[in-house]
mmCIF file of C-alpha atoms in Angstrom:
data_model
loop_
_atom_site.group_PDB
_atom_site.id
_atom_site.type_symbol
_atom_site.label_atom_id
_atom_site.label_comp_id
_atom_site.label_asym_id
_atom_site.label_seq_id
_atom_site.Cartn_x
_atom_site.Cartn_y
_atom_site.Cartn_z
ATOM 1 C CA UNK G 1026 2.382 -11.586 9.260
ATOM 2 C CA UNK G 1027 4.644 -9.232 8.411
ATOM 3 C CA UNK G 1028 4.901 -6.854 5.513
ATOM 4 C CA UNK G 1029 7.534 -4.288 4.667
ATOM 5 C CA UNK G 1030 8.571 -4.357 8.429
ATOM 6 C CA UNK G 1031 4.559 -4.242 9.503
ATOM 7 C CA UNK G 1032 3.062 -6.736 11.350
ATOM 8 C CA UNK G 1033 -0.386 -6.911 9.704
ATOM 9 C CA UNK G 1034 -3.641 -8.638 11.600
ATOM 10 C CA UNK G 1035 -5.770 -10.727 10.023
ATOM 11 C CA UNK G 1036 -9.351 -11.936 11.221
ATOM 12 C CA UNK G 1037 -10.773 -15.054 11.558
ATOM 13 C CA UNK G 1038 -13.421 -14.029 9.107
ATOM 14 C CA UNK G 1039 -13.513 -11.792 5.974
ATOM 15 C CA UNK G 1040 -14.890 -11.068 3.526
ATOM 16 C CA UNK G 1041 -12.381 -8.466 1.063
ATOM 17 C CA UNK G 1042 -9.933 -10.711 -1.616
ATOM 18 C CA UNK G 1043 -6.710 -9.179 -0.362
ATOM 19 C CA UNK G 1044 -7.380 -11.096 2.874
ATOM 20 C CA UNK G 1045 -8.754 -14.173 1.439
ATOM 21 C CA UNK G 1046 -5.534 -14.499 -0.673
ATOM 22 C CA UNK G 1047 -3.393 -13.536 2.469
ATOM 23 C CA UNK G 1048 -5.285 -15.450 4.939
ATOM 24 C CA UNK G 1049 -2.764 -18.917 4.574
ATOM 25 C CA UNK G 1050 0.256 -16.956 5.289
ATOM 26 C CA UNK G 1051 0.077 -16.430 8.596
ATOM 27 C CA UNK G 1052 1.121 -19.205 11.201
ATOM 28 C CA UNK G 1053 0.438 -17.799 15.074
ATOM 29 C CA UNK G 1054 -2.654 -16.423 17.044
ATOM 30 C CA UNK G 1055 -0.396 -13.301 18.005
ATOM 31 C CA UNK G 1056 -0.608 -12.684 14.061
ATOM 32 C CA UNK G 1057 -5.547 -13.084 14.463
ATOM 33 C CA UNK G 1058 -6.967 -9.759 15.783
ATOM 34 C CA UNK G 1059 -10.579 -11.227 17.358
ATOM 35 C CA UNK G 1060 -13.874 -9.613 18.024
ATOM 36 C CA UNK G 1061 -13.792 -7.202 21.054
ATOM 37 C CA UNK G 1062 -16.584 -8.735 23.287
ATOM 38 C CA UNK G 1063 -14.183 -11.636 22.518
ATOM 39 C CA UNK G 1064 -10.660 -10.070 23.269
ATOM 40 C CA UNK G 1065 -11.804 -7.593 25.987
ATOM 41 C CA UNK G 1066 -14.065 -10.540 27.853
ATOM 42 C CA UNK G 1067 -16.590 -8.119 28.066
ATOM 43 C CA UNK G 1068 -19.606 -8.644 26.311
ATOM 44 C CA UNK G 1069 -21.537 -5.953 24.973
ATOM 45 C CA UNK G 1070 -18.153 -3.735 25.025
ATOM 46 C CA UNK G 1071 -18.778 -3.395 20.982
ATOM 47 C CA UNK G 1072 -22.152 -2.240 21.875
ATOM 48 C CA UNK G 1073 -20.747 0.395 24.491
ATOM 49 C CA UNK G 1074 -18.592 1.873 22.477
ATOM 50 C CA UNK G 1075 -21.280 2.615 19.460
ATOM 51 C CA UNK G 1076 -23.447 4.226 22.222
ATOM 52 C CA UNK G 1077 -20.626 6.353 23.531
ATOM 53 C CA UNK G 1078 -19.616 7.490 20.021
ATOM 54 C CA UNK G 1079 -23.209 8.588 19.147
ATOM 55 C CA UNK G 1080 -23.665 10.361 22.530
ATOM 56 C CA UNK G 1081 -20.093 12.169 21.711
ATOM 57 C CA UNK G 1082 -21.157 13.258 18.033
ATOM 58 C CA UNK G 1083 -24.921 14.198 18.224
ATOM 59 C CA UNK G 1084 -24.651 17.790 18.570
ATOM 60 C CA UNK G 1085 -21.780 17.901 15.713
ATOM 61 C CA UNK G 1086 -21.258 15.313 13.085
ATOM 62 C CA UNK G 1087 -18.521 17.009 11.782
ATOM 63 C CA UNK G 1088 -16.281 15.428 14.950
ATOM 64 C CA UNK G 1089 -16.901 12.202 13.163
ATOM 65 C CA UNK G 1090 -14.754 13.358 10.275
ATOM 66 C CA UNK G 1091 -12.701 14.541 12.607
ATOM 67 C CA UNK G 1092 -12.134 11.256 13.524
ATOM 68 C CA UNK G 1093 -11.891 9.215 10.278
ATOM 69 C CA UNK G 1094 -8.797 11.944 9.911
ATOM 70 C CA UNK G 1095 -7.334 10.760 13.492
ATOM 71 C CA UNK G 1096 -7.240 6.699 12.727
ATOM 72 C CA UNK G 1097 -5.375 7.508 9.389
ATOM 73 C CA UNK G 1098 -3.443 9.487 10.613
ATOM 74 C CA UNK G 1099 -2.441 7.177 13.704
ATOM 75 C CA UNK G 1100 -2.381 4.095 11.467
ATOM 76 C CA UNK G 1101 -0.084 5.982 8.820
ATOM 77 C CA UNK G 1102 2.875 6.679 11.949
ATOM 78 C CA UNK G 1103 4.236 3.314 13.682
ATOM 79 C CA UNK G 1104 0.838 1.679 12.842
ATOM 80 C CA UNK G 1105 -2.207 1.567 14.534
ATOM 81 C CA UNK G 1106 -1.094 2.094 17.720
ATOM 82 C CA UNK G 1107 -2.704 5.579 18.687
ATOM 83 C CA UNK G 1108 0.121 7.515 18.949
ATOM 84 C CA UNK G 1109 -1.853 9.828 17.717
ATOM 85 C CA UNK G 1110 -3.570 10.701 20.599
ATOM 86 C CA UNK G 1111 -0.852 11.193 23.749
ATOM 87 C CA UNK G 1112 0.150 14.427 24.888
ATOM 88 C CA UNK G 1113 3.456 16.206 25.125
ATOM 89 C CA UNK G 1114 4.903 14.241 28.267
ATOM 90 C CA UNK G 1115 8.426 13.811 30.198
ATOM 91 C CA UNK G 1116 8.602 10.640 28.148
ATOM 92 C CA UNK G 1117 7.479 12.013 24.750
ATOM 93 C CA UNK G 1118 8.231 15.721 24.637
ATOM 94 C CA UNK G 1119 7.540 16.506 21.395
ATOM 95 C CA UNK G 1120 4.573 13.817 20.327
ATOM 96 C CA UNK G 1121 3.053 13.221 17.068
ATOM 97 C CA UNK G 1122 -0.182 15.613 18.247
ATOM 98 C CA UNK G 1123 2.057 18.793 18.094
ATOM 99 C CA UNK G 1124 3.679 18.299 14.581
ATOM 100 C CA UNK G 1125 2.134 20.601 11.995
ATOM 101 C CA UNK G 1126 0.003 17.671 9.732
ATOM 102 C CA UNK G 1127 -1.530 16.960 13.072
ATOM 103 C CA UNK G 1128 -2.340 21.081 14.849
ATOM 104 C CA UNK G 1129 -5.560 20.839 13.105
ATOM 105 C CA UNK G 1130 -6.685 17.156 14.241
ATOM 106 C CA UNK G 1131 -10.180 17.296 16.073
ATOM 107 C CA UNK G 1132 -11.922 14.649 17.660
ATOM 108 C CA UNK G 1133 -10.128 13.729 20.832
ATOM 109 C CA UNK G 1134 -12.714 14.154 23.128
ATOM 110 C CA UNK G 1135 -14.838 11.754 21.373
ATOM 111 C CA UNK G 1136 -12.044 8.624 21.779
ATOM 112 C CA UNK G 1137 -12.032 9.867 25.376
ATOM 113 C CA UNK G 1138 -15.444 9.796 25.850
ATOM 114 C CA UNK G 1139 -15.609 5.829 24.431
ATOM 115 C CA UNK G 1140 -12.546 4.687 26.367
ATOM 116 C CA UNK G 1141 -14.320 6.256 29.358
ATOM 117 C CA UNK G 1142 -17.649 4.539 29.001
ATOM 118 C CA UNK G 1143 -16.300 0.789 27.444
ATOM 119 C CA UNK G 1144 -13.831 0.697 30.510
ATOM 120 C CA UNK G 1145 -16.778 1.579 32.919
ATOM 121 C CA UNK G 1146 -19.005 -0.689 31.495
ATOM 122 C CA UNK G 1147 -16.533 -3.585 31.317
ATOM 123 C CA UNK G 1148 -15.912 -2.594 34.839
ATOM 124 C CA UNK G 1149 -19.372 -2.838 36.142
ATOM 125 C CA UNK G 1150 -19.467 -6.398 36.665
ATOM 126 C CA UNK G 1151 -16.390 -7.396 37.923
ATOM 127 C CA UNK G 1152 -14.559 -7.386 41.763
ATOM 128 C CA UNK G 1153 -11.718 -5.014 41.546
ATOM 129 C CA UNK G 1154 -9.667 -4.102 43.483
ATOM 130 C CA UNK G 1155 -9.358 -0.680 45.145
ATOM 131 C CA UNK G 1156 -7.427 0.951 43.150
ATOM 132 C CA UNK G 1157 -9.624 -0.204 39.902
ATOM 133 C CA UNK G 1158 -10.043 -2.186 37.284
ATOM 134 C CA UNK G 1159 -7.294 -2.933 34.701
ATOM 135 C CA UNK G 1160 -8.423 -1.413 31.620
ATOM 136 C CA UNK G 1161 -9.610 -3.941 29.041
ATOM 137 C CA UNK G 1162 -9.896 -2.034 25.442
ATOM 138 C CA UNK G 1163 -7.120 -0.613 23.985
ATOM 139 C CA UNK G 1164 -7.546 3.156 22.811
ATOM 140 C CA UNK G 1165 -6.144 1.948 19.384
ATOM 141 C CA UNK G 1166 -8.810 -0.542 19.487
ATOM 142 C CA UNK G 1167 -11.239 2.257 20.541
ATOM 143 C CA UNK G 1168 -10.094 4.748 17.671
ATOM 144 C CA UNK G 1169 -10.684 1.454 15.167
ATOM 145 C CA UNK G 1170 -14.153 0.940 16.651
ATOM 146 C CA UNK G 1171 -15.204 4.711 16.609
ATOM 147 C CA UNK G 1172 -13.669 5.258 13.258
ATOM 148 C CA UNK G 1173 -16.074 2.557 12.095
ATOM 149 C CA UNK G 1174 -19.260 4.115 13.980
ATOM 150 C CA UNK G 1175 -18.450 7.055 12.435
ATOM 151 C CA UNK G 1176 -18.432 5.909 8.791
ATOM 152 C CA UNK G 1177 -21.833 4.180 9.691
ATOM 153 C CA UNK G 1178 -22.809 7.755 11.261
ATOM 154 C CA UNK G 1179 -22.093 9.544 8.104
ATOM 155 C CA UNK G 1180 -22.310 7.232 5.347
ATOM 156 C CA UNK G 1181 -25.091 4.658 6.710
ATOM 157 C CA UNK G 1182 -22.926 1.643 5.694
ATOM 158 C CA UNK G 1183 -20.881 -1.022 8.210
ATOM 159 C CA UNK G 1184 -17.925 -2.855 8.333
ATOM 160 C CA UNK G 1185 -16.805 -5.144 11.083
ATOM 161 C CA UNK G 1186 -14.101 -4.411 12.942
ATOM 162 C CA UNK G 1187 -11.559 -6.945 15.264
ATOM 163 C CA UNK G 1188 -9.552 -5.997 18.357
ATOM 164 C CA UNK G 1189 -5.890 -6.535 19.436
ATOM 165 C CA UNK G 1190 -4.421 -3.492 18.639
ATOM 166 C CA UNK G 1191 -1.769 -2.993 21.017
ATOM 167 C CA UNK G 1192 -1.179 0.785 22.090
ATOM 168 C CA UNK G 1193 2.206 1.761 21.808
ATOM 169 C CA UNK G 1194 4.221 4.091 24.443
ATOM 170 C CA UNK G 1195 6.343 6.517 21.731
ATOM 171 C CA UNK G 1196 5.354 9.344 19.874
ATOM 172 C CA UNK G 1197 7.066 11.001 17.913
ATOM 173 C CA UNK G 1198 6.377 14.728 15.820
ATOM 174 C CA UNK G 1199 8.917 14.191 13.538
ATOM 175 C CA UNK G 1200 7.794 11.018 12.533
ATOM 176 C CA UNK G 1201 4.385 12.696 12.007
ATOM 177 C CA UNK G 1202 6.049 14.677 9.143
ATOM 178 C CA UNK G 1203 7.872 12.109 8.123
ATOM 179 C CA UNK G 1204 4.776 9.375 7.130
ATOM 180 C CA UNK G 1205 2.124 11.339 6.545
ATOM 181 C CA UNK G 1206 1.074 12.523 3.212
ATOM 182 C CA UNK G 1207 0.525 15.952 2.501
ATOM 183 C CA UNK G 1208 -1.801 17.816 0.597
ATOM 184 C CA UNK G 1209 0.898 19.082 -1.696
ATOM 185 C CA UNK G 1210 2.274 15.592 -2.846
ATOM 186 C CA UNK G 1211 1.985 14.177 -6.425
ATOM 187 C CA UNK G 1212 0.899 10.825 -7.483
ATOM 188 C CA UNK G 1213 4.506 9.734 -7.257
ATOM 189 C CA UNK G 1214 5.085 10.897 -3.788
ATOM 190 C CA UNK G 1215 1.126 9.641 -2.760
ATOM 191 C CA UNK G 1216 1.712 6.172 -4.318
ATOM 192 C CA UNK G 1217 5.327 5.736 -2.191
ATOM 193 C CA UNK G 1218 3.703 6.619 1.063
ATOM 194 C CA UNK G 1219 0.840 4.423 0.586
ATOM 195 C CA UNK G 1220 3.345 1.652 -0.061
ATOM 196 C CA UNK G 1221 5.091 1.813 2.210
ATOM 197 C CA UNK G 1222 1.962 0.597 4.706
ATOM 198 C CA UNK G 1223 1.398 -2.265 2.331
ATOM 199 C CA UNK G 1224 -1.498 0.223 1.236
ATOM 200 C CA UNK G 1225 -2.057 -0.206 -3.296
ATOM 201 C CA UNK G 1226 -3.296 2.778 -5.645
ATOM 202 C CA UNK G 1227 -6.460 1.484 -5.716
ATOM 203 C CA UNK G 1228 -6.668 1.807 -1.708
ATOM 204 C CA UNK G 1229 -5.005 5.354 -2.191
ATOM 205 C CA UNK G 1230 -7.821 5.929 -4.609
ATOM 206 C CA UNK G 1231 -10.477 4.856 -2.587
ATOM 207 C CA UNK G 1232 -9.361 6.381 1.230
ATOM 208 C CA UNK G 1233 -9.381 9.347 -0.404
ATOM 209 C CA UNK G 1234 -13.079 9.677 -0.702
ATOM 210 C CA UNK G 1235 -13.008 10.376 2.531
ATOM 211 C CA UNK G 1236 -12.627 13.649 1.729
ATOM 212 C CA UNK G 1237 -16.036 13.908 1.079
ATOM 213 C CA UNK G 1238 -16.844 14.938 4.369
ATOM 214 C CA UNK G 1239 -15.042 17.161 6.917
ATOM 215 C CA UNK G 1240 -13.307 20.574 6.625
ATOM 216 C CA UNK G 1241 -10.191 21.812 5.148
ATOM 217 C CA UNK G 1242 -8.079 24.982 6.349
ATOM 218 C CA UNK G 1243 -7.368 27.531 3.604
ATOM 219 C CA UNK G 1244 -3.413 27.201 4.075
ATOM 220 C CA UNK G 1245 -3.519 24.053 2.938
ATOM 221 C CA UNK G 1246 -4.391 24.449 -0.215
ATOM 222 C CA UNK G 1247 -4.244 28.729 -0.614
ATOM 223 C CA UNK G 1248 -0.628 27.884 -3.329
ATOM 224 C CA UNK G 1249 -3.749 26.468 -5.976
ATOM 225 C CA UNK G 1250 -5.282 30.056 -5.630
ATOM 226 C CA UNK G 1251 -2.244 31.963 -6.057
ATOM 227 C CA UNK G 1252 -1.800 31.440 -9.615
ATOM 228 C CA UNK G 1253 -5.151 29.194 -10.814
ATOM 229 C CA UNK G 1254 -4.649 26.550 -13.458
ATOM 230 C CA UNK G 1255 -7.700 26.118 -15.275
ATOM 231 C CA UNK G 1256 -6.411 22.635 -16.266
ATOM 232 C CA UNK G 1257 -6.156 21.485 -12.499
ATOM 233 C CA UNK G 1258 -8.857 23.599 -10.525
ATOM 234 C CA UNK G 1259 -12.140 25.154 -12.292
ATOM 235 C CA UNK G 1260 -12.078 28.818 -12.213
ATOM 236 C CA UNK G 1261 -15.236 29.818 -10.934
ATOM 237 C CA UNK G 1262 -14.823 27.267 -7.873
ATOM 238 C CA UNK G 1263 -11.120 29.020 -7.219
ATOM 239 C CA UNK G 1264 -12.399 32.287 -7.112
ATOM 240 C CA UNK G 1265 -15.453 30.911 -4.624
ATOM 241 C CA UNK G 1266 -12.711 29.784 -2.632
ATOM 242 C CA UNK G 1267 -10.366 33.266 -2.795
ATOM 243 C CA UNK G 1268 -13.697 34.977 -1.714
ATOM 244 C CA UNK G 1269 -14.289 32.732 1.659
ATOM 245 C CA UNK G 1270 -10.717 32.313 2.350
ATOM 246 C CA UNK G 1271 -9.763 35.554 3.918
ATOM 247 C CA UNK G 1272 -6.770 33.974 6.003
ATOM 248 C CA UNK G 1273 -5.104 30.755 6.233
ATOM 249 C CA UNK G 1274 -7.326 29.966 9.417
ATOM 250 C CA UNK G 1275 -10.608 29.695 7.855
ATOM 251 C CA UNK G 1276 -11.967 26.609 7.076
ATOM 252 C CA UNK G 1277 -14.335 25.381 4.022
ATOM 253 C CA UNK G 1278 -16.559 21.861 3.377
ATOM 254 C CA UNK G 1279 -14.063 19.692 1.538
ATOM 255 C CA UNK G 1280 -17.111 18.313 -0.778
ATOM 256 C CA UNK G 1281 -19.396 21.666 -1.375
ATOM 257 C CA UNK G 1282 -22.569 19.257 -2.740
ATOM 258 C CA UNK G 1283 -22.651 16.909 -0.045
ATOM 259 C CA UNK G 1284 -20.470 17.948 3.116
ATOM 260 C CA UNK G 1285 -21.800 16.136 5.592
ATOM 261 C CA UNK G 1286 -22.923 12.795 3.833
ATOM 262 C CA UNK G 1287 -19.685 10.064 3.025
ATOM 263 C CA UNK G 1288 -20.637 9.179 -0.541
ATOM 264 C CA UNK G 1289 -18.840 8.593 -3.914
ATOM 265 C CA UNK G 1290 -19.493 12.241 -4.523
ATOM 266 C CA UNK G 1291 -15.674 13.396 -3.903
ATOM 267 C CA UNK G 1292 -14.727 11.890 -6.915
ATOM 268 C CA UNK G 1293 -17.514 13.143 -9.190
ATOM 269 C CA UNK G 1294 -15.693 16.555 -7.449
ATOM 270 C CA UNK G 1295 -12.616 15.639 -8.732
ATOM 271 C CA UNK G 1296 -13.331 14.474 -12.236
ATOM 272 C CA UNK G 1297 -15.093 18.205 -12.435
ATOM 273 C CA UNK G 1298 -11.707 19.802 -11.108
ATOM 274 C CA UNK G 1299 -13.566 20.495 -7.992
ATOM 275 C CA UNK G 1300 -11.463 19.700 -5.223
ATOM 276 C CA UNK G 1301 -8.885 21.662 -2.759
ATOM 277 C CA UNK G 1302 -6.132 19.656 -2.732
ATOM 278 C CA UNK G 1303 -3.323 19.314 -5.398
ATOM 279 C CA UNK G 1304 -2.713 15.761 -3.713
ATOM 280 C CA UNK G 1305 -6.518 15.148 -4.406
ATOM 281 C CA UNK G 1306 -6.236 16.303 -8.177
ATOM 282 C CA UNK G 1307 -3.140 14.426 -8.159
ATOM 283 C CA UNK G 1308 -5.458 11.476 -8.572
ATOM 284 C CA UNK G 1309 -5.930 12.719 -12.037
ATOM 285 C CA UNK G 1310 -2.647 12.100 -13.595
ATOM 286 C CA UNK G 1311 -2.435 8.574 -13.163
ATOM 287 C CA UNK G 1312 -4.358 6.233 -15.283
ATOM 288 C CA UNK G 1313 -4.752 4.051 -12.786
ATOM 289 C CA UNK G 1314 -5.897 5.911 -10.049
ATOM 290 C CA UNK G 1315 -7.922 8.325 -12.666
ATOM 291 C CA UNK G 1316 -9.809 4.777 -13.917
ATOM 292 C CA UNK G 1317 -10.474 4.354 -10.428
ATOM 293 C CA UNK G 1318 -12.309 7.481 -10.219
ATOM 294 C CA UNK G 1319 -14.548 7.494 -13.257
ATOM 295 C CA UNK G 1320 -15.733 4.138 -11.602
ATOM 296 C CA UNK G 1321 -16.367 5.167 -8.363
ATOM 297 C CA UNK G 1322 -17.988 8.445 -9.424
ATOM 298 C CA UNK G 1323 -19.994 7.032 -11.698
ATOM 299 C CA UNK G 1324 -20.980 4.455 -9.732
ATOM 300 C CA UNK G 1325 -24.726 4.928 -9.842
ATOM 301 C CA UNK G 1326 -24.606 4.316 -13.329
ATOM 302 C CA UNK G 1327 -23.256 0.686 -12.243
ATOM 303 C CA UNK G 1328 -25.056 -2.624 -11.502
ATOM 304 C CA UNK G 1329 -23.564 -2.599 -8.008
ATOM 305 C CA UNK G 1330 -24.512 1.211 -6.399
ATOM 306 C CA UNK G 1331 -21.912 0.709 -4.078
ATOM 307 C CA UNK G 1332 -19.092 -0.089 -5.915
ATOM 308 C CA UNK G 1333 -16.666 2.387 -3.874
ATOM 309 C CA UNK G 1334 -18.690 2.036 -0.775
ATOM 310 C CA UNK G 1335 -17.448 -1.939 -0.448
ATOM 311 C CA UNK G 1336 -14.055 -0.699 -1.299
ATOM 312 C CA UNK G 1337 -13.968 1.452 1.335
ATOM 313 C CA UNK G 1338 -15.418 -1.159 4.031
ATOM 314 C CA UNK G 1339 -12.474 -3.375 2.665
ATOM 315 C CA UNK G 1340 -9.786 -0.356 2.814
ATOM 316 C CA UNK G 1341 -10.213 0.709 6.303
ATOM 317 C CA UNK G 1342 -10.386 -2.755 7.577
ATOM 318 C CA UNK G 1343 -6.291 -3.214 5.870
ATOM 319 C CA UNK G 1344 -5.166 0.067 6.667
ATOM 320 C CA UNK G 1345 -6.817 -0.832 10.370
ATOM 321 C CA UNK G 1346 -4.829 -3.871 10.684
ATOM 322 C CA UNK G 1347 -1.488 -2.235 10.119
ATOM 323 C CA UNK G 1348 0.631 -3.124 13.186
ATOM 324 C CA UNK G 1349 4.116 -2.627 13.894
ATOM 325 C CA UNK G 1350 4.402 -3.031 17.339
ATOM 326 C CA UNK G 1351 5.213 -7.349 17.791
ATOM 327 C CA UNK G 1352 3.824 -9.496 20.087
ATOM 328 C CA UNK G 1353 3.989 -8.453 23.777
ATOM 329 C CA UNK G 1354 4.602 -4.624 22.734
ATOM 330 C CA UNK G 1355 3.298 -1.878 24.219
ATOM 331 C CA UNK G 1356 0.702 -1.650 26.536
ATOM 332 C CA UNK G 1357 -3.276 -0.971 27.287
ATOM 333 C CA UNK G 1358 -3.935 2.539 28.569
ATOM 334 C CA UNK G 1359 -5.714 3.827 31.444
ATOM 335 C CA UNK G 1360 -5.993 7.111 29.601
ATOM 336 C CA UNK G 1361 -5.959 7.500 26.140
ATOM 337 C CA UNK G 1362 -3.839 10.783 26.279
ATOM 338 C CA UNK G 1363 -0.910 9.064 28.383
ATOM 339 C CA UNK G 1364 1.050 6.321 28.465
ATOM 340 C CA UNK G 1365 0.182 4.185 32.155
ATOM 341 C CA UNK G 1366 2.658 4.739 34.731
ATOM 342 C CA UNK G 1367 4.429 1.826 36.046
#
């Protein structure tokens, strides 16, 4: 189906209320993303990408934040389509990868490593010819999967994830700057870009505890420690931060209590004006998005202890279906970093 000029995938199955109310709406199988072992013919392709992410992230689970940050930021410019991820080319000279949201992106080498070992394995049982196998997975479809292992990684909580994503052959840096929003915007400016990828304040609300893992550079956020506001940053926190940020380069935790763990602690964080970003406290001065919080960081206190972590399943599976690229568009890569060459 399409929404606001994105094509939007839907599964067979699922289980979030947005979908179940969509679900009627759409009309064609190009419009159905299906499970990989299914799409890819491959059985056990699922299963070789989890393996392959692990491998890639055991010495440093801080690339796995590294690449929650990628798929949003791929799925946020001409959909989930990784984009994100080719190089400066002949074809695309100036790709999304060198505009300035995206310098700091980490977590390449882990995609790489997944596309390497699902193609291989998918390979491994089939006559091909000479010159190799067709690939089978898509890299978008490999950023979705990883992005998923990763939450699982950090937070110890699973969603499923369907395949189809198409890659696309255009990237753009401009476009980069564009889409993406940055850690400077207000509620106003946060709530337009969301919409604009079908994405509510609620989902704004709950993506953003994503920030509860991962690092942060300094000049992103060094303008809140010019000239503090005690109303919007706690004082003792800014001058923790002045002390440790010595240049623009260096990098802090984004969530100080728990930095490596993807909980509901981000917004506890925020409700105690102990976050980096204005964009994050921007959260604050909506009631919406502010009721939102107190839920979700007082979610303990709740019947259901994982009030914000089912949001989040149900989140990243919508922002994960975000397509704009239309039936028989684009292409699956050989290599994740370039477009295949005809």
């Amino acid at each position: 189906m399409t929404i606001n000029g994105a094509r939007i995938l839907l599964p067979t199955v699922y289980n979030c209320l947005i979908f179940a109310i969509l679900l009627p709406l759409f009309s064609t199988a190009d419009d159905i993303l299906l499970p990989l072992d299914v799409k890819s013919k491959c059985p056990g392709a699922e299963d070789a990408i989890t393996k392959a992410v692990t491998n890639a992230v055991a010495g440093n689970k801080g690339l796995c934040a590294g690449v929650l940050r990628l798929h949003f930021h791929d799925c946020f410019v001409r959909g989930c389509d990784a984009s994100v991820l080719l190089d400066n080319s002949t074809a695309n000279p100036n790709p999304e990868k060198d505009s300035i949201p995206n310098k700091t992106l980490r977590g390449f080498q882990v995609i790489d490593a997944a596309k390497i070992a699902v193609e291989a394995y998918c390979a491994k049982n089939k006559s091909c010819p000479t010159n190799g196998c067709d690939p089978v997975v898509s890299c978008a479809d490999v950023l979705a999967f990883a992005a998923r292992d990763c939450v699982k990684i950090l937070g110890d909580f699973f969603y499923d994830v369907y395949a189809g994503r198409p890659d696309g052959t255009i990237s753009i840096a401009q476009e980069a700057v564009d889409n993406l929003p940055a850690p400077f915007f207000n509620i106003t400016q946060l709530q337009s870009s969301f919409a604009k990828k079908n994405l509510t304040l609620e989902d704004l609300t709950v993506l953003s505890g994503a920030h509860s893992v991962g690092v942060a550079h300094c000049s992103s956020f060094e303008d809140r420690l010019t000239s503090i506001n005690s109303s919007q940053i706690n004082v003792a926190f800014a001058n923790s931060l002045k002390q440790k940020c010595t240049n623009g380069n260096v990098t802090v935790p984004q969530d100080y209590v728990t930095p490596d763990y993807l909980d509901n602690q981000y917004f506890i964080n925020n409700l105690n004006n102990t976050v980096l970003f204005f964009s994050d406290f921007a959260l604050r001065t909506n009631t919406i998005t502010e009721d939102y919080m107190e839920q979700f960081g007082n979610n303990y206190k709740l019947s259901n202890p994982n009030t914000w972590k089912d949001k989040f399943k149900c989140a990243m599976q919508k922002m994960g279906r975000i397509i704009e690229l239309g039936p028989n568009q684009g292409e699956i890569r050989k290599v994740c970093s370039a477009i295949n060459v005809s």
